[in-house]
Short mmCIF file of C-alpha atoms and ligand atoms in Angstrom, two decimals:
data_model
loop_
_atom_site.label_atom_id
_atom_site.label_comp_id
_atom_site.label_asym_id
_atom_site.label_seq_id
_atom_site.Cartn_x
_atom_site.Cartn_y
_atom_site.Cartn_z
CA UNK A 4 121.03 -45.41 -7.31
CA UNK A 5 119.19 -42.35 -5.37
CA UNK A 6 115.76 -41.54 -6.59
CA UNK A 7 115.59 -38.15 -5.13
CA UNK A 8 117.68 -35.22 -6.23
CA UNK A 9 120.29 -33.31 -3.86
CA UNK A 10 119.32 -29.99 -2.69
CA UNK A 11 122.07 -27.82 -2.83
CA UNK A 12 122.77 -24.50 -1.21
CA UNK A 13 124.96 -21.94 -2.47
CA UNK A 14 125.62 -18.73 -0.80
CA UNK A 15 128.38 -16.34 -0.50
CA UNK A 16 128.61 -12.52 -0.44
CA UNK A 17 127.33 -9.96 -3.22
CA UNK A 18 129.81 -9.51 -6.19
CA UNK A 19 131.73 -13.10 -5.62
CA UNK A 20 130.60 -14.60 -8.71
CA UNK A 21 127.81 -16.62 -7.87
CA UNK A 22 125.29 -16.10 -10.71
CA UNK A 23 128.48 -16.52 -13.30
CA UNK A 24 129.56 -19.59 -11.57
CA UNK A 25 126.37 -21.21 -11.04
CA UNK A 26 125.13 -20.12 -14.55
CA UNK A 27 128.29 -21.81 -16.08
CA UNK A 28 128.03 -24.75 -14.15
CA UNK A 29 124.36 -25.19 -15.12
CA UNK A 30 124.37 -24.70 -18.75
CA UNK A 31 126.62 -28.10 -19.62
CA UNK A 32 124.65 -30.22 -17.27
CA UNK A 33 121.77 -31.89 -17.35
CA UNK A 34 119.85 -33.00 -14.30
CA UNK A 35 120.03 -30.37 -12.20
CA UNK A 36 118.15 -27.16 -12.11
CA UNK A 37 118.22 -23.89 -10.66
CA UNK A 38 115.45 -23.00 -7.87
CA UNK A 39 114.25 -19.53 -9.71
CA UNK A 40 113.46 -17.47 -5.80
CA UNK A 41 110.99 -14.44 -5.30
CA UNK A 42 112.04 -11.35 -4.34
CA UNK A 43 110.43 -7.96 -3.32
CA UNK A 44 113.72 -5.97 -5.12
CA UNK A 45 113.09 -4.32 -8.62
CA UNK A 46 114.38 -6.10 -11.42
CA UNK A 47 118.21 -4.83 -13.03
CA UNK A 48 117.99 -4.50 -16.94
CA UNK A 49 117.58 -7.05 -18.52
CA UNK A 50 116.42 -9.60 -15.72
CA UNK A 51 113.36 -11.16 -16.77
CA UNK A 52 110.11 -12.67 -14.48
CA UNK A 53 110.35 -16.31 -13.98
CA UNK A 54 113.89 -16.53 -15.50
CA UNK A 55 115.97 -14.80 -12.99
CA UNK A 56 113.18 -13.89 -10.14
CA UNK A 57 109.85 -14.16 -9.67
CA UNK A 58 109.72 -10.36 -9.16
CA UNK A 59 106.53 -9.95 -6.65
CA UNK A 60 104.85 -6.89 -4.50
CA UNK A 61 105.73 -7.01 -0.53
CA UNK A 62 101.74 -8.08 -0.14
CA UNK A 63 102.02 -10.71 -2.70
CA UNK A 64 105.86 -12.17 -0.98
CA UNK A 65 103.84 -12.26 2.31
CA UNK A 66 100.70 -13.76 1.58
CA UNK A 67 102.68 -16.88 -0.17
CA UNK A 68 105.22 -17.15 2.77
CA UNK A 69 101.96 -17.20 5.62
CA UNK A 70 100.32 -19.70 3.60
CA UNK A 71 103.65 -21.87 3.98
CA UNK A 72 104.61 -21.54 0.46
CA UNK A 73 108.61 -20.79 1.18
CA UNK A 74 111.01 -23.31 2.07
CA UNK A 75 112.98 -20.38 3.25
CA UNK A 76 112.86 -16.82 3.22
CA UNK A 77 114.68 -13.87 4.67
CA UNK A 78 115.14 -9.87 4.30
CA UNK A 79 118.55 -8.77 2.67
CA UNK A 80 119.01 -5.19 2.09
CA UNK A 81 115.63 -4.42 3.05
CA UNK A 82 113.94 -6.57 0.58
CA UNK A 83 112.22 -10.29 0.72
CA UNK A 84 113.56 -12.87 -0.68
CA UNK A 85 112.68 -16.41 -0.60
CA UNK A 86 113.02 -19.86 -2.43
CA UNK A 87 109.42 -21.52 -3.45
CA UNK A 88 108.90 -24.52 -1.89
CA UNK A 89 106.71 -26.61 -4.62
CA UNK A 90 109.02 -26.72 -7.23
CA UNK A 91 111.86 -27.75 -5.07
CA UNK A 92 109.86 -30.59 -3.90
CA UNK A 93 108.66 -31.60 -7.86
CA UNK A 94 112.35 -31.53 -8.80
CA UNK A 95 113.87 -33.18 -6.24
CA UNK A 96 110.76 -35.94 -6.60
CA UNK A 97 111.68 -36.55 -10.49
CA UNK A 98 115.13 -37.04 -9.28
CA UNK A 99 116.84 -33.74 -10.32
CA UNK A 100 119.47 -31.77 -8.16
CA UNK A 101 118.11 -28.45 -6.97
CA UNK A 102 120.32 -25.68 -6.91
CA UNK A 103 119.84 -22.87 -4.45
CA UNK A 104 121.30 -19.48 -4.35
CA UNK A 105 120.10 -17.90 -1.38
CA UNK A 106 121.81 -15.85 1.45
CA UNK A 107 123.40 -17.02 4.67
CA UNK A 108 120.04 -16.09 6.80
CA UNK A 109 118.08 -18.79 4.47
CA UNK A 110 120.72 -21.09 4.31
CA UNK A 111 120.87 -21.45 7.82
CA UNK A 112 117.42 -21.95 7.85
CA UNK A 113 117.73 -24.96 5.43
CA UNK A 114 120.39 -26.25 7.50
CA UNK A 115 117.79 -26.69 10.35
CA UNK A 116 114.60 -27.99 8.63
CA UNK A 117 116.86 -30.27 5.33
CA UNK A 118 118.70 -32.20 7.34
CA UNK A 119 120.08 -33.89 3.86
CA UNK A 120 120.91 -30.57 1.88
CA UNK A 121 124.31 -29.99 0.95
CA UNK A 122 125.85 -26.30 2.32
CA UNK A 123 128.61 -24.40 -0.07
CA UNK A 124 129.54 -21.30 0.27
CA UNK A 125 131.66 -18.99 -2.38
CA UNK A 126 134.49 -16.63 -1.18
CA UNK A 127 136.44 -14.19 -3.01
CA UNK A 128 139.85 -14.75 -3.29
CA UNK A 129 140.24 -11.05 -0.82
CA UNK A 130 137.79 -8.56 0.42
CA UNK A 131 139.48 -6.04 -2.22
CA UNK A 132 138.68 -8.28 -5.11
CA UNK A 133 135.13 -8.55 -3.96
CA UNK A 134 134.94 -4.82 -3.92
CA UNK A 135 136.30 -4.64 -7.34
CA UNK A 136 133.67 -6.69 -8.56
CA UNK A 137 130.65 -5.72 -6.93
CA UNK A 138 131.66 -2.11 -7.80
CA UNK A 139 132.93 -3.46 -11.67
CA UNK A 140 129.18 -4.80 -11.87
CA UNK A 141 127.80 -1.63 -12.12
CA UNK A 142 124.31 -2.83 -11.08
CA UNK A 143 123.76 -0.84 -7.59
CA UNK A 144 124.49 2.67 -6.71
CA UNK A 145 127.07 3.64 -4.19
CA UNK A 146 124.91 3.53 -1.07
CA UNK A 147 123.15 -0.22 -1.96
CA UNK A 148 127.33 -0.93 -3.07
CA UNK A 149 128.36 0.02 1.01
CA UNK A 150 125.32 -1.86 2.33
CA UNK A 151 126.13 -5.04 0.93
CA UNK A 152 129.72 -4.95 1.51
CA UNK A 153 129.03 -4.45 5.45
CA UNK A 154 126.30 -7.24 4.89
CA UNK A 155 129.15 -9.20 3.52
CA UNK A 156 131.82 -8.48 6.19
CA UNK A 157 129.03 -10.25 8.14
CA UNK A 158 128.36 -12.73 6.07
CA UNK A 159 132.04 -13.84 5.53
CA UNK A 160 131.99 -14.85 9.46
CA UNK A 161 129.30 -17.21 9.11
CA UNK A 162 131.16 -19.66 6.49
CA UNK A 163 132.48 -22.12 9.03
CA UNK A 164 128.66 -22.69 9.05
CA UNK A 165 128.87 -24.46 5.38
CA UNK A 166 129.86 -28.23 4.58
CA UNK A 167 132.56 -26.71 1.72
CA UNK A 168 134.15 -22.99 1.40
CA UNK A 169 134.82 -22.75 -2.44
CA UNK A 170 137.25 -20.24 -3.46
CA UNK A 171 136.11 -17.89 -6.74
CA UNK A 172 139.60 -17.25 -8.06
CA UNK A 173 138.84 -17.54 -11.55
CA UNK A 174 135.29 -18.77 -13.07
CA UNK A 175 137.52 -22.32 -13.84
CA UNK A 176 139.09 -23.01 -10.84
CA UNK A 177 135.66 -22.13 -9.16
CA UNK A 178 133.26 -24.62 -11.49
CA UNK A 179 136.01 -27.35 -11.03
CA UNK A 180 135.62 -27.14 -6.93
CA UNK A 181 131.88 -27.34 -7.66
CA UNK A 182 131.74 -30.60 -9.64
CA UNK A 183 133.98 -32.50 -7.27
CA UNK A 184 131.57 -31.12 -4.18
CA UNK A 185 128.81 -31.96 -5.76
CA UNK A 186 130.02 -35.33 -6.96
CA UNK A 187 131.25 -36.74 -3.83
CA UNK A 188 128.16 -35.44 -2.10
CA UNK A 189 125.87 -38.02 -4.33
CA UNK A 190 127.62 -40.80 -2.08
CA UNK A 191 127.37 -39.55 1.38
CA UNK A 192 125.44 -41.36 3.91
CA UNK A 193 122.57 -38.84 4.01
CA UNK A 194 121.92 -38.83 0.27
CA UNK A 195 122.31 -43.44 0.35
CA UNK A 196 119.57 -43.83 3.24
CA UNK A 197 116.97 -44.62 0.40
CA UNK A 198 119.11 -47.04 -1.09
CA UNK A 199 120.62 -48.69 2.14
CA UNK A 200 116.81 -48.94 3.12
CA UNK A 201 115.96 -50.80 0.32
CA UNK A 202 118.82 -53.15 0.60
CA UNK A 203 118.28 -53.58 4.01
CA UNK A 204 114.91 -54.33 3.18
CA UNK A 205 115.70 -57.10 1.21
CA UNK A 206 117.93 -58.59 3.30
P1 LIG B 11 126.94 -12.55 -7.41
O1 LIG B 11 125.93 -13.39 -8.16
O2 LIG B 11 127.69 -13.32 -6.37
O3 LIG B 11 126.37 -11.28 -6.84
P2 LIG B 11 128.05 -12.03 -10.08
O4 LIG B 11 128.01 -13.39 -10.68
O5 LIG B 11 127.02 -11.04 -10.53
O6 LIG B 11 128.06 -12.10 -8.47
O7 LIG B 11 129.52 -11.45 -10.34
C1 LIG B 11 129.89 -10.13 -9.94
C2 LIG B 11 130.87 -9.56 -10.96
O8 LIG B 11 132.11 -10.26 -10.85
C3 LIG B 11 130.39 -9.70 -12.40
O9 LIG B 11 130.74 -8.54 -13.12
C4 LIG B 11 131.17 -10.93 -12.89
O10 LIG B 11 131.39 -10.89 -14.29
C5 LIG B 11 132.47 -10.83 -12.10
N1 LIG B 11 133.13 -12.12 -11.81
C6 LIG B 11 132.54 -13.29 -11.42
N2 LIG B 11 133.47 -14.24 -11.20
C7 LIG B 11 134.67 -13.67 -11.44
C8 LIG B 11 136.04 -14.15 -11.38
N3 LIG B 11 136.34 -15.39 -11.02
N4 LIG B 11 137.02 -13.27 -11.69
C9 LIG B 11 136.74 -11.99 -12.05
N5 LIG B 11 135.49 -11.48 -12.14
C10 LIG B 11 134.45 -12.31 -11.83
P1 LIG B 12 120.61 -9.98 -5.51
O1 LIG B 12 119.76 -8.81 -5.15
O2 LIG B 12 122.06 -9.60 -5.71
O3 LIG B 12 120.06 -10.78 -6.67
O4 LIG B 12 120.59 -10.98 -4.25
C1 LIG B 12 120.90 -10.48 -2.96
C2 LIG B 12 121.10 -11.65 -2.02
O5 LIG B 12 119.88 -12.37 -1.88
C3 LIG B 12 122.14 -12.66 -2.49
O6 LIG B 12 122.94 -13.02 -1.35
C4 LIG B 12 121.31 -13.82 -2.96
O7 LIG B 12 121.99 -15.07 -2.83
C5 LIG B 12 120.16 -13.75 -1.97
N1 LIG B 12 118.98 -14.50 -2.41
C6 LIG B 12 118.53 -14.69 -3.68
N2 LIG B 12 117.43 -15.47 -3.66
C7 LIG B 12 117.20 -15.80 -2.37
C8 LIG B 12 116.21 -16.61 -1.71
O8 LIG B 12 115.35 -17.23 -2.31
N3 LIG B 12 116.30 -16.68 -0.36
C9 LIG B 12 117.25 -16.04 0.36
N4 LIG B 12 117.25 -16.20 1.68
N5 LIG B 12 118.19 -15.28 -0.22
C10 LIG B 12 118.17 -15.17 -1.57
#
């Protein structure tokens, strides 16, 4: 009925499960892709360039976002990262749904300049259980584990900001929430103005 794809924006704090969630979700659909962002962190094992992040230098992250390349970036944790604007644009065009797993600073961002993109945000079921993950992940040492729990204390203020809070009790439960957000969102009034035009149009 829509031509162009939903952009949707997915954020919540490190450790809640977004990557599994999102991952999940993906693989069994068809139609909607994930944005792949640039960042200025080092890769973890086994994350690959292009598949999980582009992974560039702080001159190369800068030069693309002053030559307008970013639909969004920010600095978490001391390093860049940013969503690409082109593909997001090609996607959307062909009529694919753009997923976007960015933090609350882009988000917020996107909120101002995409009037149309849809805002979700994924919360642990308690602050303990997000600890337990983010420390069961084993990714980060202690010190980067600390800074992004007090980056998260922040972030968990800033969900009333979001069109849907989605609860990560189990992987499930979560990707359940998900499809009925994301389903209901291909019929509301900002995603049926191309449509309604062309009726109108016609009229
Ligand atoms: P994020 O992308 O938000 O940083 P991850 O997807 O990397 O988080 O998940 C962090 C850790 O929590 C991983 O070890 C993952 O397997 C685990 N995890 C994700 N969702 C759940 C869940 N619903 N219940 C228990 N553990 C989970
Ligand atoms: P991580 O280092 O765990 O992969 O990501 C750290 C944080 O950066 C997460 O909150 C993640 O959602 C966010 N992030 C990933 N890509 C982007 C992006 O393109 N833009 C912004 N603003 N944040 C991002």
């Amino acid at each position: 009925m829509n031509k162009k794809g939903q952009l949707i924006v997915i954020s919540g704090p490190s450790g809640v499960g977004k990557g599994t969630v999102i991952q999940k979700y993906l693989a069994s659909r068809d139609k909607i892709v994930y944005s792949v962002s640039a960042t200025t962190r080092k890769p973890r094992p086994g994350e690959q360039h292009g598949v999980h992040y582009f992974f560039l230098s702080c001159e190369e992250f800068e030069q693309l976002a002053q030559q307008g390349g970013m639909l969004e970036y920010a600095n978490y944790n001391g390093n860049y990262y940013g969503t690409p604007k082109a593909p997001v644009e090609q996607q959307r065009a062909l009529g694919n749904d753009v997923v976007l797993e960015i933090d609350v600073q882009g988000a917020l961002q996107i909120k101002k300049s995409c009037q149309d993109a849809l805002l979700i945000f994924i919360a642990p079921p308690s602050f303990a259980e997000l600890e337990a993950r983010l420390v069961g992940r084993d990714t980060e040492d202690a010190k980067t584990v600390e800074n992004r729990l007090n980056i998260a204390k922040q972030e968990l203020k800033c969900a009333g900001e979001y069109d849907y809070v989605i609860v990560n009790d189990t992987v499930e439960q979560a990707i359940k929430r998900l499809e009925q957000v994301i389903s209901a969102n291909r019929y509301h009034k900002n995603n049926m103005k191309e449509f309604l035009d062309e009726v109108n149009q016609n009229a």
